[in-house]
Amino acid sequence: MLQITNLKKVFKTAGDDVVAVNDVSLSVADGQFASIIGKSGSGKSTLLSLLGALDKPTSGHIIVGDKDITKMHDRALIQYRGRKIGFVFQSYNLVPNLTALENVMLPMEYAKLAKSERIKRATHLLDQVGLSADQHSRKPGKLSGGQQQRVAIARALANKPSLILADEPTGNLDSQTGTMIFKLLHELSRTENTTIVVVTHDLSISGKTDVTFTLRDGKLVKK
Amino acid sequence: MNVFSRGIRNAFRNSIRTFSIVLILGLIIGLSLAMLVARQAVSQKISSVESSVGNTVSISPAGVRGFSGGGNPLTATQIAPIQKLSHVTSVDESLSDRLTSSTTNLQSSIDAGSLGRRFAGNDGGQNIAQSGGFSGGNEGSATATFSPPVIVLGTTNPSDLSNTEGGGTFKLTSGKVFASTSTDNVAVIGSSLATKNNLQVGSTFTAYSTTITVLGIFDAGNTFSNSQLIMPLVTLQTLSGQAGDITSAVATVDSITNVDSVTTAIKNQLGSAADVTNAATQAQNTIAPLKNIQTISLYSLIGAVIAGAVIILLTMIMIVRERRREIGVIKAIGASNINIMVQFMTEAITLTFLGSIIGIGLGVVAGNPITKLLVTNSANSSAPTGAGRFGRAFGGITNSITSVHGTVGWSIILYGLGGALVIAILGSALASYFIAKVRPAEVMRAE
């Protein structure tokens, strides 16, 4: 269960304080596929970075499982990010000089998995997201956008996270590939029983998720 | 693959940049090593010169050098207080005299030759009269019957020839030497003199109408000293009727750094009665250019290391800025600051290691030529002046300081690699700080 209570994030600027996330409360059940929609600047990505412990909220609580991540120390947050969360970014953010296989192995290395185990699991995940064997040893520059996003999804699944956070995962893809990626994420939420939260402004996608949250000016306006 | 192998691989992500940085670092490390080679070679030469000069102060009666000049001898009373000066460890006293055919039955082992006859003529005939068989004082009319006098040295330190006219290293070939306080009628004689007069240990000869026993035979490595004989100071003073007289003394100082102060103290003690000289002052003047090179090479070395560190620092900062998003991503997927810093530090070490290989190659090739160039230029610009015994000696030292040879040994190579490591660590330090400052949330803001 992902539970957010009275979450607030204020950015200090030279002129005025900007409230990016304003008193948001929501909950997502385990294995649910949730989407957060809203216009640009509505606070979607900020909310996602708070959920992923990439940033710290000004106030409020985020409870994942039975732990409040807003009260964790930096070292515990690194472990939380590495083992409990998987990230999928709009522009894939793969390490350019590593192969697809090495990119997927990277989070497992930080989680201190044995090398043989890393290779085995990374190969399985790449197969699972539909990357052919010859593509495993390719660097991101030699893969298409859709293939790169598949690698990114495999990387997000590497440490069997309980929560996958995806920021505009289909934003850089054509509609056909975007639909395929969406289906893949949807399938994974079912097969891996992983909670997936997707930030998107693609209404065709948001309509097909289990639950959709709408943000406007940092506030949750619709569930 | 781990953080180290990723760091090494990252060093080659941009081949043009890698080549440029490695080349610049190679030049810097090569310059550092050349300076290190120069500094080491020059330091060795300075030590060699200082140790060869020794830490002694020579004292002779004012206006007298050997048997030239004129004036009055020093006395034991004048020399005694010098023993008590601070930093003076010992004082060896000596008296020189010349034995002629009227005072000894010894025959000189030196053939007069044209120079001997010329010197005899310049002496105004004094030696001629003493040696007998030579008539006339002009060089043009000198006869072949002239025989040079035999020089006798009375001393408290029979094993030291450094302060005699002939110099050389005393090597006892048979017999033994006398004690410094001996008053016996004994002598240690030069090997040439012994051969000329068929003398062996235990043989006797006559000097000052007294029978003298040969106690030992020495070889000084040169003809002049090997034609001399050495007697106990008191014995010679008594037999030659010069009781208490001293024509030369050598004060030994505890350290070469105190030679100047002791020289000044002795000058103050003896005033105008003595000429007090030391080899150390002139040696210091002679090796001053080498010391300048030592300083220059040290500063150049420090400058080169700092320049290398700055280049790596700027490079790593540039790389961190370029890969800001990548750093954010790997933080987001579970990497700690330490993981990332080690990776970047490995990258910096790889670059500097490659640079150090080029640098060591350059150091090996250019180390010696640069050292020679520095030494030759410095030595030529500050050649010492003056003559005399020390002047002649230091003419040789001046020539020898330019014969510095710099070599790149294992220690230099290890210094090079160590320096490269220091450069990499210093250069990565600020980059590491920037890495720590990258917040994983920035990867979202960059979207």
Coordinates of C-alpha atoms in Angstrom, one line a residue, chain B residues 24-390:
Chain B
I24 CA 49.1 17.6 -21.5
L25 CA 49.5 15.5 -18.3
G26 CA 52.3 13.6 -19.9
L27 CA 54.2 16.8 -20.6
I28 CA 53.6 18.1 -17.1
I29 CA 54.6 14.8 -15.4
G30 CA 57.6 14.6 -17.8
L31 CA 58.7 18.1 -16.7
S32 CA 58.1 17.1 -13.0
L33 CA 60.3 14.1 -13.4
A34 CA 63.0 16.1 -15.3
M35 CA 63.0 18.5 -12.4
L36 CA 63.2 15.6 -9.9
V37 CA 66.1 14.1 -11.8
A38 CA 67.9 17.5 -11.9
R39 CA 67.3 18.0 -8.2
Q40 CA 68.5 14.5 -7.3
A41 CA 71.6 14.8 -9.4
V42 CA 72.5 18.2 -8.2
S43 CA 71.9 17.2 -4.5
Q44 CA 74.3 14.2 -5.0
K45 CA 76.9 16.5 -6.5
I46 CA 76.5 19.0 -3.6
S47 CA 77.0 16.2 -1.1
S48 CA 79.9 14.9 -3.0
V49 CA 81.6 18.4 -3.2
E50 CA 80.9 19.1 0.5
S51 CA 82.2 15.8 1.6
S52 CA 85.3 16.1 -0.6
V53 CA 86.1 19.6 0.8
G54 CA 86.0 18.5 4.4
N55 CA 85.3 20.6 7.4
T56 CA 88.7 22.0 8.2
V57 CA 90.2 25.5 8.7
S58 CA 93.9 26.1 7.7
I59 CA 96.0 28.4 9.8
S60 CA 99.5 29.6 8.7
P61 CA 101.7 32.4 9.7
A62 CA 100.7 35.7 8.0
G63 CA 102.5 36.1 4.7
V64 CA 103.8 32.5 4.5
R65 CA 102.7 29.7 2.2
G66 CA 104.9 26.6 2.5
F67 CA 108.4 27.9 1.8
S68 CA 107.3 31.0 0.0
G69 CA 106.7 34.5 1.4
G70 CA 108.1 35.7 4.8
G71 CA 107.2 36.5 8.3
N72 CA 107.3 34.9 11.8
P73 CA 106.1 31.4 12.7
L74 CA 103.2 30.9 15.0
T75 CA 103.7 29.5 18.4
A76 CA 102.1 26.7 20.4
T77 CA 100.9 29.4 22.9
Q78 CA 99.0 31.1 20.1
I79 CA 97.4 27.9 18.8
A80 CA 96.4 26.5 22.2
P81 CA 93.3 28.7 22.7
I82 CA 91.9 27.5 19.3
Q83 CA 91.5 24.0 20.8
K84 CA 88.9 25.5 23.2
L85 CA 86.8 27.3 20.6
S86 CA 83.3 25.9 20.3
H87 CA 82.7 23.4 17.4
V88 CA 86.5 22.8 17.1
T89 CA 87.1 19.1 17.6
S90 CA 90.8 18.9 17.1
V91 CA 93.8 21.0 16.0
D92 CA 96.8 19.4 14.2
E93 CA 100.0 21.4 14.3
S94 CA 103.0 21.1 12.0
L95 CA 106.3 22.6 11.3
S96 CA 108.0 22.3 7.9
D97 CA 111.7 22.5 7.3
R98 CA 114.2 21.7 4.5
L99 CA 117.1 19.3 5.0
T100 CA 120.1 20.0 2.9
S101 CA 123.4 18.1 2.5
S102 CA 124.8 20.1 5.5
T103 CA 122.0 18.9 7.8
T104 CA 121.3 15.3 6.5
N105 CA 122.9 12.4 4.8
L106 CA 119.7 11.8 2.8
Q107 CA 119.7 12.4 -0.9
S108 CA 116.5 13.9 -2.4
S109 CA 114.6 11.5 -4.6
I110 CA 113.6 14.4 -6.9
D111 CA 115.7 15.1 -9.9
A112 CA 116.2 18.9 -10.0
G113 CA 115.6 19.2 -13.7
S114 CA 115.3 22.6 -15.4
L115 CA 112.4 23.7 -13.1
G116 CA 114.4 22.8 -9.9
R117 CA 117.4 24.8 -11.2
R118 CA 115.2 27.7 -12.2
F119 CA 113.5 27.7 -8.8
A120 CA 116.9 27.5 -7.1
G121 CA 118.0 30.5 -9.1
N122 CA 114.9 32.4 -8.1
D123 CA 115.7 31.6 -4.5
G124 CA 118.8 33.7 -4.8
G125 CA 121.2 30.9 -4.4
Q126 CA 120.2 30.0 -0.8
N127 CA 119.4 26.4 -1.6
I128 CA 122.4 26.1 -3.8
A129 CA 124.7 27.0 -1.0
Q130 CA 122.9 24.6 1.3
S131 CA 122.8 21.8 -1.1
G132 CA 126.4 22.2 -2.2
G133 CA 127.9 21.6 -5.6
F134 CA 126.0 24.4 -7.3
S135 CA 127.6 27.7 -8.0
G136 CA 125.9 30.8 -9.2
G137 CA 122.4 32.0 -8.6
N138 CA 121.1 32.8 -12.1
E139 CA 119.0 30.3 -13.9
G140 CA 121.1 30.7 -17.0
S141 CA 124.2 29.6 -15.3
A142 CA 122.8 26.8 -13.0
T143 CA 124.7 23.6 -13.1
A144 CA 123.4 20.1 -13.2
T145 CA 124.9 19.2 -9.8
F146 CA 122.1 20.9 -7.9
S147 CA 119.9 18.6 -5.8
P148 CA 116.7 19.8 -4.3
P149 CA 116.4 19.8 -0.5
V150 CA 114.5 17.1 1.4
I151 CA 111.4 18.5 3.0
V152 CA 110.7 17.4 6.5
L153 CA 107.3 17.8 8.2
G154 CA 107.0 17.8 12.0
T155 CA 103.4 17.1 12.9
T156 CA 101.0 15.9 15.5
N157 CA 99.0 13.9 12.9
P158 CA 101.4 11.9 10.7
S159 CA 98.6 10.3 8.7
D160 CA 97.3 13.6 7.3
L161 CA 99.0 15.1 4.3
S162 CA 96.1 17.3 3.3
N163 CA 97.8 20.4 4.6
T164 CA 101.2 19.8 3.0
E165 CA 102.5 21.2 -0.2
G166 CA 102.2 17.9 -2.0
G167 CA 99.0 16.7 -0.4
G168 CA 97.7 13.3 -1.4
T169 CA 96.3 10.4 0.6
F170 CA 98.6 8.9 3.2
K171 CA 98.9 5.2 2.8
L172 CA 101.3 3.3 5.1
T173 CA 103.1 0.6 3.1
S174 CA 105.3 -0.8 5.9
G175 CA 106.1 -0.2 9.5
K176 CA 103.9 2.1 11.6
V177 CA 103.4 5.7 12.4
F178 CA 104.4 7.5 15.6
A179 CA 102.1 8.8 18.3
S180 CA 100.9 12.4 18.0
T181 CA 102.8 13.4 21.2
S182 CA 105.9 11.4 20.4
T183 CA 109.3 13.0 21.1
D184 CA 111.4 10.1 19.7
N185 CA 114.0 10.5 17.1
V186 CA 112.0 8.6 14.5
A187 CA 110.5 9.3 11.0
V188 CA 108.0 8.0 8.6
I189 CA 109.4 8.5 5.1
G190 CA 108.0 8.7 1.6
S191 CA 108.4 5.6 -0.6
S192 CA 110.5 7.5 -3.2
L193 CA 112.9 8.9 -0.6
A194 CA 113.2 5.4 1.0
T195 CA 114.1 3.8 -2.4
K196 CA 116.6 6.5 -3.3
N197 CA 118.4 6.1 0.0
N198 CA 118.0 2.3 0.3
L199 CA 116.0 2.7 3.6
Q200 CA 113.7 0.2 5.1
V201 CA 111.8 0.1 8.4
G202 CA 114.4 0.0 11.1
S203 CA 117.1 1.7 9.0
T204 CA 118.7 4.9 10.3
F205 CA 119.8 8.1 8.7
T206 CA 121.3 11.3 10.0
A207 CA 119.4 14.7 10.3
Y208 CA 120.5 17.7 12.3
S209 CA 123.5 15.6 13.4
T210 CA 121.2 13.1 15.1
T211 CA 120.5 9.5 14.2
I212 CA 116.9 9.1 13.1
T213 CA 115.2 5.6 12.9
V214 CA 112.8 4.9 10.1
L215 CA 109.5 3.9 11.7
G216 CA 107.4 3.4 8.6
I217 CA 107.3 4.1 4.9
F218 CA 104.3 5.7 3.2
D219 CA 102.9 6.2 -0.3
A220 CA 101.0 9.4 -0.9
G221 CA 100.3 8.7 -4.6
N222 CA 102.5 11.6 -5.9
T223 CA 106.2 12.1 -6.4
F224 CA 106.5 15.3 -4.4
S225 CA 104.9 13.9 -1.2
N226 CA 106.7 10.6 -1.6
S227 CA 110.1 12.5 -1.4
Q228 CA 109.3 13.9 2.0
L229 CA 109.7 12.6 5.5
I230 CA 107.5 13.1 8.5
M231 CA 108.7 13.4 12.1
P232 CA 107.1 14.0 15.5
L233 CA 106.4 17.8 15.8
V234 CA 108.3 18.2 19.1
T235 CA 111.3 16.2 17.8
L236 CA 111.6 18.4 14.7
Q237 CA 111.1 21.6 16.8
T238 CA 113.9 20.5 19.1
L239 CA 116.4 19.2 16.5
S240 CA 115.9 22.2 14.2
G241 CA 116.2 24.7 17.0
Q242 CA 112.6 26.0 16.5
A243 CA 111.2 25.0 19.9
G244 CA 107.4 26.0 20.0
D245 CA 107.3 27.2 16.4
I246 CA 104.5 26.2 14.1
T247 CA 104.3 26.9 10.4
S248 CA 100.9 25.4 9.9
A249 CA 97.9 24.2 11.8
V250 CA 94.6 22.6 10.8
A251 CA 91.5 22.9 12.9
T252 CA 88.8 20.3 12.4
V253 CA 85.2 21.6 12.9
D254 CA 82.3 19.4 14.0
S255 CA 80.2 20.3 11.0
I256 CA 80.7 21.9 7.6
T257 CA 78.0 24.4 8.5
N258 CA 80.1 25.7 11.4
V259 CA 83.3 26.2 9.4
D260 CA 82.6 29.8 8.6
S261 CA 81.9 30.8 12.2
V262 CA 85.0 28.9 13.4
T263 CA 87.1 30.6 10.8
T264 CA 85.9 34.0 12.0
A265 CA 86.6 33.0 15.6
I266 CA 90.1 31.9 14.8
K267 CA 90.8 35.1 12.8
N268 CA 89.6 37.1 15.8
Q269 CA 91.8 35.0 18.1
L270 CA 95.0 35.3 16.0
G271 CA 94.5 38.7 14.5
S272 CA 97.1 39.8 11.9
A273 CA 99.6 37.1 13.0
A274 CA 98.0 34.5 10.9
D275 CA 96.3 33.8 7.6
V276 CA 93.2 31.8 8.2
T277 CA 91.5 30.1 5.3
N278 CA 88.9 27.4 4.8
A279 CA 87.9 25.4 1.8
A280 CA 84.2 25.3 2.8
T281 CA 83.5 29.0 2.0
Q282 CA 84.9 28.7 -1.5
A283 CA 83.2 25.4 -1.9
Q284 CA 79.9 27.0 -0.9
N285 CA 80.4 29.7 -3.4
T286 CA 81.3 27.2 -6.1
I287 CA 78.2 25.0 -5.4
A288 CA 75.9 28.1 -5.1
P289 CA 74.7 27.6 -8.7
L290 CA 73.8 24.0 -7.9
K291 CA 71.8 25.1 -4.9
N292 CA 70.0 27.6 -7.1
I293 CA 69.1 24.7 -9.4
Q294 CA 68.0 22.7 -6.4
T295 CA 65.6 25.6 -5.5
I296 CA 64.5 26.2 -9.1
S297 CA 63.8 22.5 -9.7
L298 CA 61.9 22.2 -6.4
Y299 CA 59.6 25.1 -7.3
S300 CA 59.2 23.8 -10.9
L301 CA 58.3 20.4 -9.5
I302 CA 55.7 21.9 -7.1
G303 CA 54.4 24.1 -9.9
A304 CA 54.1 21.2 -12.3
V305 CA 52.3 19.0 -9.8
I306 CA 49.9 21.9 -9.1
A307 CA 49.3 22.5 -12.8
G308 CA 48.6 18.8 -13.3
A309 CA 46.2 18.8 -10.4
V310 CA 44.4 21.9 -11.7
I311 CA 44.1 20.4 -15.2
I312 CA 42.6 17.2 -13.8
L313 CA 40.4 19.3 -11.5
L314 CA 39.0 21.3 -14.3
T315 CA 38.6 18.3 -16.5
M316 CA 36.8 16.4 -13.8
I317 CA 34.5 19.3 -13.0
M318 CA 33.7 19.6 -16.7
I319 CA 33.0 15.9 -16.9
V320 CA 30.8 16.0 -13.7
R321 CA 28.8 18.9 -15.2
E322 CA 28.4 17.0 -18.5
R323 CA 27.2 13.9 -16.7
R324 CA 25.0 15.7 -14.1
R325 CA 21.9 13.9 -15.3
E326 CA 23.7 10.5 -15.5
I327 CA 24.9 11.0 -11.9
G328 CA 21.3 11.8 -10.9
V329 CA 20.1 8.6 -12.6
I330 CA 22.6 6.3 -11.0
K331 CA 21.8 7.9 -7.6
A332 CA 18.1 7.3 -8.3
I333 CA 18.7 3.6 -9.0
G334 CA 20.6 3.1 -5.7
A335 CA 24.2 4.3 -6.0
S336 CA 25.7 6.1 -3.0
N337 CA 27.9 9.2 -3.3
I338 CA 30.9 7.0 -2.4
N339 CA 30.1 4.6 -5.4
I340 CA 30.0 7.5 -7.8
M341 CA 33.1 9.3 -6.3
V342 CA 35.1 6.1 -6.6
Q343 CA 34.1 5.7 -10.2
F344 CA 35.1 9.3 -11.1
M345 CA 38.3 9.0 -9.1
T346 CA 39.2 5.8 -11.0
E347 CA 38.5 7.8 -14.2
A348 CA 40.9 10.6 -13.0
I349 CA 43.5 8.0 -12.0
T350 CA 43.3 6.3 -15.3
L351 CA 43.9 9.6 -17.2
T352 CA 46.8 10.5 -14.9
F353 CA 48.2 7.0 -15.1
L354 CA 48.3 7.2 -18.9
G355 CA 49.8 10.7 -18.6
S356 CA 52.4 9.4 -16.3
I357 CA 53.5 6.6 -18.7
I358 CA 54.1 9.4 -21.3
G359 CA 55.6 11.5 -18.6
I360 CA 58.0 8.8 -17.5
G361 CA 59.1 8.3 -21.1
L362 CA 59.8 12.0 -21.5
G363 CA 61.5 12.1 -18.1
V364 CA 63.9 9.3 -19.2
V365 CA 64.7 11.0 -22.4
A366 CA 64.9 14.6 -21.3
G367 CA 66.0 14.3 -17.6
N368 CA 69.7 14.2 -18.2
P369 CA 69.9 16.9 -21.0
I370 CA 67.8 19.3 -19.0
T371 CA 69.9 18.7 -15.9
K372 CA 73.1 19.3 -17.9
L373 CA 71.7 22.5 -19.5
L374 CA 70.6 23.9 -16.1
V375 CA 74.0 23.1 -14.5
T376 CA 76.1 24.3 -17.4
N377 CA 74.2 27.6 -17.7
S378 CA 74.4 28.2 -13.9
A379 CA 78.0 27.2 -13.5
N380 CA 79.2 29.4 -16.4
S381 CA 77.3 32.4 -15.0
S382 CA 79.1 32.2 -11.6
A383 CA 82.6 30.8 -11.9
P384 CA 84.7 31.4 -8.8
T385 CA 87.6 33.8 -8.7
G386 CA 90.9 33.8 -6.9
A387 CA 93.9 31.4 -6.8
G388 CA 96.2 29.9 -4.3
R389 CA 96.0 26.3 -3.0
F390 CA 92.2 26.4 -2.6

